[in-house]
C-alpha cells in the first residue's frame, strides 16, 4: 500500500495521523482518495478551481512530482508520498519601493 | 491561542529582521505545544528564496528547506510551530498575500521593522475556513538570566526610540 506523510499543520484534518495509507495507481488518485476520506482537508490542498494550491508540493520517494509527471505520476503500490509545504508571504503592497 | 516566547528568542527574531532590512526575513519557529498553548524553543532562520528584486516585500521558503527544517525538528523532538517573517516599514499585520499562502494551524509571527529598527511583533493564525487571519496572544517570557538580558532589551528599546 502507498502511504502519504501528512505535515503537522494538516494533521488536525486527518485525525492527527502522520501517515495515511492509500490504494491508488497515481498521485492524483492518491490525493483524491485522501481528500475523499478527509474532506475537510481538501480546501487546504486544492483551490476553488480544483488546482493544487501554490504552497502544496508532493514528493514521491524524495522527488518533486513536478519533475516527474505531476499528478499523473504512477505509483508502484509501495511508494511513500510526502506533502511538503513551501512557505511564502510578505507585505507585497504599499511598499513605496 | 497563545504563543509563548522568551525575550531572548524574540530579540533573535528582531536582530535577524534588522540585519536583513530592507529585505524581508523569514524562518521557522520550532517548539512544543499542548492544545492551543505553544512554546517556542528554537528558531531556524531561513534564506529568503524570493527573487532579489522582490525580497523587500515578500519571502519564500522552498519545500526542500522545509523538509530540512522538519528533519531538524524531528532530531530535536520538537515540532514546527510556524513561521516568522518581517514587514519592513509596514505594520506587523498579515497582508492578503500572507493569508492566501497561509497554512492552517501554523503561527505566523510578523515583526514590523521601521527604518531598520524592529518595533513590534504580533502573531496570527489562519481561520479554519481560510477567510482571515486571527491574532493570537504573544506571551513574552522573562528569562531566568535576568540582568544581562534586561540590559540588552533596554538597549534595544532605547535604540528604537
Tab-separated table of C-alpha atoms in Angstrom:
chain	number	residue	atom	x	y	z
A	1	UNK	CA	0.000	0.000	0.000
A	2	UNK	CA	1.214	3.535	-0.735
A	3	UNK	CA	1.431	5.946	2.145
A	4	UNK	CA	1.149	9.714	2.367
A	5	UNK	CA	3.058	11.645	5.026
A	6	UNK	CA	0.946	14.478	6.395
A	7	UNK	CA	2.748	17.646	7.589
A	8	UNK	CA	1.968	18.901	11.099
A	9	UNK	CA	-0.376	21.772	10.109
A	10	UNK	CA	-2.638	19.424	8.160
A	11	UNK	CA	-2.830	16.650	10.768
A	12	UNK	CA	-5.843	18.155	12.540
A	13	UNK	CA	-7.746	17.215	9.369
A	14	UNK	CA	-6.522	13.595	9.283
A	15	UNK	CA	-7.430	12.611	12.848
A	16	UNK	CA	-3.852	13.630	13.766
A	17	UNK	CA	-2.400	10.814	11.674
A	18	UNK	CA	1.152	11.380	10.429
A	19	UNK	CA	0.842	8.768	7.707
A	20	UNK	CA	-2.221	7.721	5.771
A	21	UNK	CA	-2.277	4.605	3.617
A	22	UNK	CA	-3.924	4.913	0.205
A	23	UNK	CA	-4.671	2.424	-2.531
A	24	UNK	CA	-4.030	4.375	-5.751
A	25	UNK	CA	-2.277	3.976	-9.087
A	26	UNK	CA	-1.062	7.554	-9.455
A	27	UNK	CA	-0.501	10.715	-7.435
A	28	UNK	CA	-3.761	12.439	-8.405
A	29	UNK	CA	-5.759	9.370	-7.457
A	30	UNK	CA	-3.916	9.141	-4.142
A	31	UNK	CA	-4.844	12.736	-3.329
A	32	UNK	CA	-8.462	12.069	-4.295
A	33	UNK	CA	-8.575	9.028	-2.017
A	34	UNK	CA	-7.037	11.072	0.782
A	35	UNK	CA	-9.429	14.017	0.448
A	36	UNK	CA	-12.457	11.752	-0.012
A	37	UNK	CA	-11.568	10.170	3.308
A	38	UNK	CA	-10.825	13.538	4.951
A	39	UNK	CA	-12.997	16.101	3.110
A	40	UNK	CA	-12.079	18.972	5.452
A	41	UNK	CA	-8.515	18.640	4.200
A	42	UNK	CA	-9.474	19.386	0.607
A	43	UNK	CA	-9.768	23.221	0.839
A	44	UNK	CA	-6.224	23.366	2.189
A	45	UNK	CA	-4.762	21.272	-0.644
A	46	UNK	CA	-6.898	22.456	-3.579
A	47	UNK	CA	-8.199	25.889	-4.526
A	48	UNK	CA	-11.756	26.708	-5.622
A	49	UNK	CA	-10.919	25.589	-9.194
A	50	UNK	CA	-9.660	22.203	-8.113
A	51	UNK	CA	-5.998	23.048	-8.666
A	52	UNK	CA	-3.350	22.203	-6.119
A	53	UNK	CA	-2.645	25.284	-4.021
A	54	UNK	CA	0.622	27.011	-4.815
A	55	UNK	CA	2.171	26.085	-1.477
A	56	UNK	CA	1.440	22.366	-1.840
A	57	UNK	CA	4.297	20.233	-3.103
A	58	UNK	CA	4.063	16.494	-3.494
A	59	UNK	CA	7.187	14.391	-3.291
A	60	UNK	CA	7.366	10.725	-4.261
A	61	UNK	CA	10.421	8.947	-2.941
A	62	UNK	CA	12.064	12.354	-2.278
A	63	UNK	CA	11.403	13.614	-5.835
A	64	UNK	CA	9.087	16.562	-6.540
A	65	UNK	CA	6.320	15.240	-8.811
A	66	UNK	CA	6.595	18.458	-10.858
A	67	UNK	CA	9.885	16.983	-12.084
A	68	UNK	CA	8.140	13.698	-12.866
A	69	UNK	CA	4.675	13.553	-14.421
A	70	UNK	CA	2.794	15.741	-11.978
A	71	UNK	CA	-0.414	14.226	-10.697
A	72	UNK	CA	-0.186	11.559	-13.418
A	73	UNK	CA	3.000	10.212	-11.816
A	74	UNK	CA	2.398	6.481	-11.411
A	75	UNK	CA	2.712	4.776	-8.040
A	76	UNK	CA	4.096	1.288	-7.525
A	77	UNK	CA	1.887	0.400	-4.587
A	78	UNK	CA	4.758	0.719	-2.149
A	79	UNK	CA	5.586	4.379	-2.609
A	80	UNK	CA	5.829	6.982	0.127
A	81	UNK	CA	4.337	10.336	-0.807
A	82	UNK	CA	5.128	13.438	1.193
A	83	UNK	CA	3.067	16.613	1.261
A	84	UNK	CA	5.637	19.344	1.799
A	85	UNK	CA	4.547	22.972	2.011
A	86	UNK	CA	6.547	25.811	0.596
A	87	UNK	CA	6.121	28.907	2.691
A	88	UNK	CA	5.597	32.378	1.321
A	89	UNK	CA	4.127	35.691	2.304
A	90	UNK	CA	5.046	39.292	2.690
A	91	UNK	CA	3.600	42.746	2.777
A	92	UNK	CA	3.587	42.915	-1.086
A	93	UNK	CA	1.671	46.186	-1.370
A	94	UNK	CA	2.245	49.725	-0.162
A	95	UNK	CA	5.977	49.151	-0.090
A	96	UNK	CA	6.769	52.502	-1.623
A	97	UNK	CA	9.775	50.917	-3.271
B	1	UNK	CA	-4.441	30.634	21.462
B	2	UNK	CA	-1.127	31.701	22.926
B	3	UNK	CA	2.412	31.634	21.595
B	4	UNK	CA	4.939	31.769	24.440
B	5	UNK	CA	8.404	33.019	23.584
B	6	UNK	CA	11.388	34.086	25.661
B	7	UNK	CA	12.705	37.600	25.303
B	8	UNK	CA	15.993	36.153	24.072
B	9	UNK	CA	14.351	34.372	21.185
B	10	UNK	CA	12.197	37.385	20.364
B	11	UNK	CA	15.311	39.545	20.289
B	12	UNK	CA	16.899	36.981	17.972
B	13	UNK	CA	13.991	37.495	15.569
B	14	UNK	CA	14.305	41.282	15.879
B	15	UNK	CA	18.062	41.169	15.278
B	16	UNK	CA	17.525	38.971	12.231
B	17	UNK	CA	14.859	41.343	10.882
B	18	UNK	CA	17.164	44.327	11.356
B	19	UNK	CA	20.132	42.586	9.719
B	20	UNK	CA	18.121	41.674	6.629
B	21	UNK	CA	16.387	45.083	6.348
B	22	UNK	CA	15.234	46.399	3.876
B	23	UNK	CA	14.550	42.868	2.702
B	24	UNK	CA	12.026	40.628	4.428
B	25	UNK	CA	13.433	37.900	6.612
B	26	UNK	CA	11.882	34.533	7.318
B	27	UNK	CA	12.437	31.433	9.361
B	28	UNK	CA	10.817	28.534	11.126
B	29	UNK	CA	9.583	28.509	14.704
B	30	UNK	CA	10.272	25.230	16.493
B	31	UNK	CA	8.827	24.250	19.816
B	32	UNK	CA	6.281	22.261	21.740
B	33	UNK	CA	2.548	22.549	22.084
B	34	UNK	CA	-0.251	21.439	24.335
B	35	UNK	CA	-3.615	22.176	22.808
B	36	UNK	CA	-3.629	25.843	21.825
B	37	UNK	CA	-0.676	26.709	24.073
B	38	UNK	CA	2.619	26.822	22.184
B	39	UNK	CA	6.146	27.359	23.455
B	40	UNK	CA	8.941	28.468	21.184
B	41	UNK	CA	12.180	26.575	21.850
B	42	UNK	CA	14.308	27.271	18.820
B	43	UNK	CA	14.387	29.370	15.681
B	44	UNK	CA	15.649	28.277	12.293
B	45	UNK	CA	16.336	31.368	10.185
B	46	UNK	CA	15.902	30.532	6.506
B	47	UNK	CA	17.272	32.110	3.387
B	48	UNK	CA	14.634	34.174	1.600
B	49	UNK	CA	14.495	32.417	-1.789
B	50	UNK	CA	12.296	35.062	-3.365
B	51	UNK	CA	13.773	36.893	-6.369
B	52	UNK	CA	16.197	39.593	-5.291
B	53	UNK	CA	14.017	42.385	-6.717
B	54	UNK	CA	11.015	41.285	-4.629
B	55	UNK	CA	12.697	40.408	-1.330
B	56	UNK	CA	11.737	43.815	0.091
B	57	UNK	CA	8.062	42.815	0.081
B	58	UNK	CA	7.885	39.036	0.004
B	59	UNK	CA	9.593	35.930	1.276
B	60	UNK	CA	9.742	32.366	0.063
B	61	UNK	CA	10.956	29.184	1.724
B	62	UNK	CA	11.478	26.269	-0.647
B	63	UNK	CA	9.958	22.852	0.110
B	64	UNK	CA	13.467	21.365	0.247
B	65	UNK	CA	14.277	23.794	3.069
B	66	UNK	CA	11.009	22.880	4.793
B	67	UNK	CA	11.989	19.208	4.595
B	68	UNK	CA	15.349	20.050	6.171
B	69	UNK	CA	13.525	22.044	8.856
B	70	UNK	CA	11.201	19.149	9.573
B	71	UNK	CA	14.162	16.789	9.908
B	72	UNK	CA	15.890	19.198	12.299
B	73	UNK	CA	12.683	19.495	14.346
B	74	UNK	CA	12.409	15.717	14.470
B	75	UNK	CA	16.043	15.438	15.588
B	76	UNK	CA	15.343	17.841	18.456
B	77	UNK	CA	11.992	16.179	19.243
B	78	UNK	CA	10.263	19.477	18.530
B	79	UNK	CA	7.545	20.481	16.088
B	80	UNK	CA	7.488	23.247	13.518
B	81	UNK	CA	5.006	25.579	15.191
B	82	UNK	CA	5.007	28.186	12.480
B	83	UNK	CA	6.898	30.834	10.620
B	84	UNK	CA	8.377	34.208	11.480
B	85	UNK	CA	8.910	36.968	8.954
B	86	UNK	CA	9.412	40.703	8.875
B	87	UNK	CA	7.478	43.529	7.304
B	88	UNK	CA	9.988	46.275	6.512
B	89	UNK	CA	8.410	49.713	7.021
B	90	UNK	CA	4.989	48.118	7.345
B	91	UNK	CA	2.741	47.106	10.259
B	92	UNK	CA	3.022	43.663	11.872
B	93	UNK	CA	-0.279	42.658	10.323
B	94	UNK	CA	-0.842	39.952	7.734
B	95	UNK	CA	-1.336	41.064	4.153
B	96	UNK	CA	-3.811	39.489	1.757
B	97	UNK	CA	-0.842	37.655	0.237
B	98	UNK	CA	0.082	36.332	3.692
B	99	UNK	CA	-3.456	34.994	4.096
B	100	UNK	CA	-3.589	33.383	0.662
B	101	UNK	CA	-0.368	31.494	1.308
B	102	UNK	CA	-1.026	30.666	4.941
B	103	UNK	CA	-1.308	27.116	6.135
B	104	UNK	CA	-3.807	26.239	8.816
B	105	UNK	CA	-2.594	25.616	12.346
B	106	UNK	CA	0.773	27.384	11.946
B	107	UNK	CA	1.563	30.508	13.963
B	108	UNK	CA	2.672	33.395	11.751
B	109	UNK	CA	4.797	35.771	13.794
B	110	UNK	CA	5.236	39.067	11.974
B	111	UNK	CA	7.700	41.751	13.012
B	112	UNK	CA	7.433	45.324	11.876
B	113	UNK	CA	10.877	46.762	11.083
B	114	UNK	CA	10.751	50.529	10.700
B	115	UNK	CA	13.749	52.253	9.102
B	116	UNK	CA	15.906	49.285	10.067
B	117	UNK	CA	14.694	49.066	13.677
B	118	UNK	CA	12.406	46.283	14.900
B	119	UNK	CA	9.376	47.837	16.534
B	120	UNK	CA	6.731	45.246	17.237
B	121	UNK	CA	5.907	41.572	16.796
B	122	UNK	CA	2.430	40.088	16.593
B	123	UNK	CA	1.337	36.528	15.917
B	124	UNK	CA	-1.509	35.256	13.767
B	125	UNK	CA	-3.205	32.035	12.748
B	126	UNK	CA	-5.322	31.261	9.705
B	127	UNK	CA	-9.005	30.776	10.435
B	128	UNK	CA	-10.172	27.270	9.633
B	129	UNK	CA	-12.287	28.426	6.678
B	130	UNK	CA	-9.268	30.359	5.294
B	131	UNK	CA	-11.183	33.664	5.231
B	132	UNK	CA	-8.961	35.602	7.630
B	133	UNK	CA	-6.014	35.596	9.989
B	134	UNK	CA	-6.834	35.719	13.688
B	135	UNK	CA	-4.423	37.288	16.140
B	136	UNK	CA	-3.191	35.093	18.967
B	137	UNK	CA	-1.633	36.189	22.232
B	138	UNK	CA	2.127	36.591	22.037
B	139	UNK	CA	3.334	35.985	25.579
B	140	UNK	CA	6.906	37.109	26.139
B	141	UNK	CA	8.536	35.191	28.986
B	142	UNK	CA	11.029	36.671	31.407
B	143	UNK	CA	14.308	34.808	31.125
B	144	UNK	CA	15.991	33.311	34.170
B	145	UNK	CA	19.292	35.042	33.487
B	146	UNK	CA	17.872	38.489	34.061
B	147	UNK	CA	20.397	41.251	34.252
B	148	UNK	CA	22.334	40.872	31.015
B	149	UNK	CA	19.220	40.193	29.008
B	150	UNK	CA	17.295	43.050	30.578
B	151	UNK	CA	20.145	45.323	29.682
B	152	UNK	CA	20.124	44.050	26.119
B	153	UNK	CA	16.368	44.517	25.813
B	154	UNK	CA	16.518	48.027	27.265
B	155	UNK	CA	19.344	48.905	24.934
B	156	UNK	CA	17.319	47.571	22.046
B	157	UNK	CA	14.248	49.553	23.076
B	158	UNK	CA	16.277	52.704	23.563
B	159	UNK	CA	17.741	52.276	20.106
B	160	UNK	CA	14.231	52.267	18.728
B	161	UNK	CA	13.048	55.441	20.396
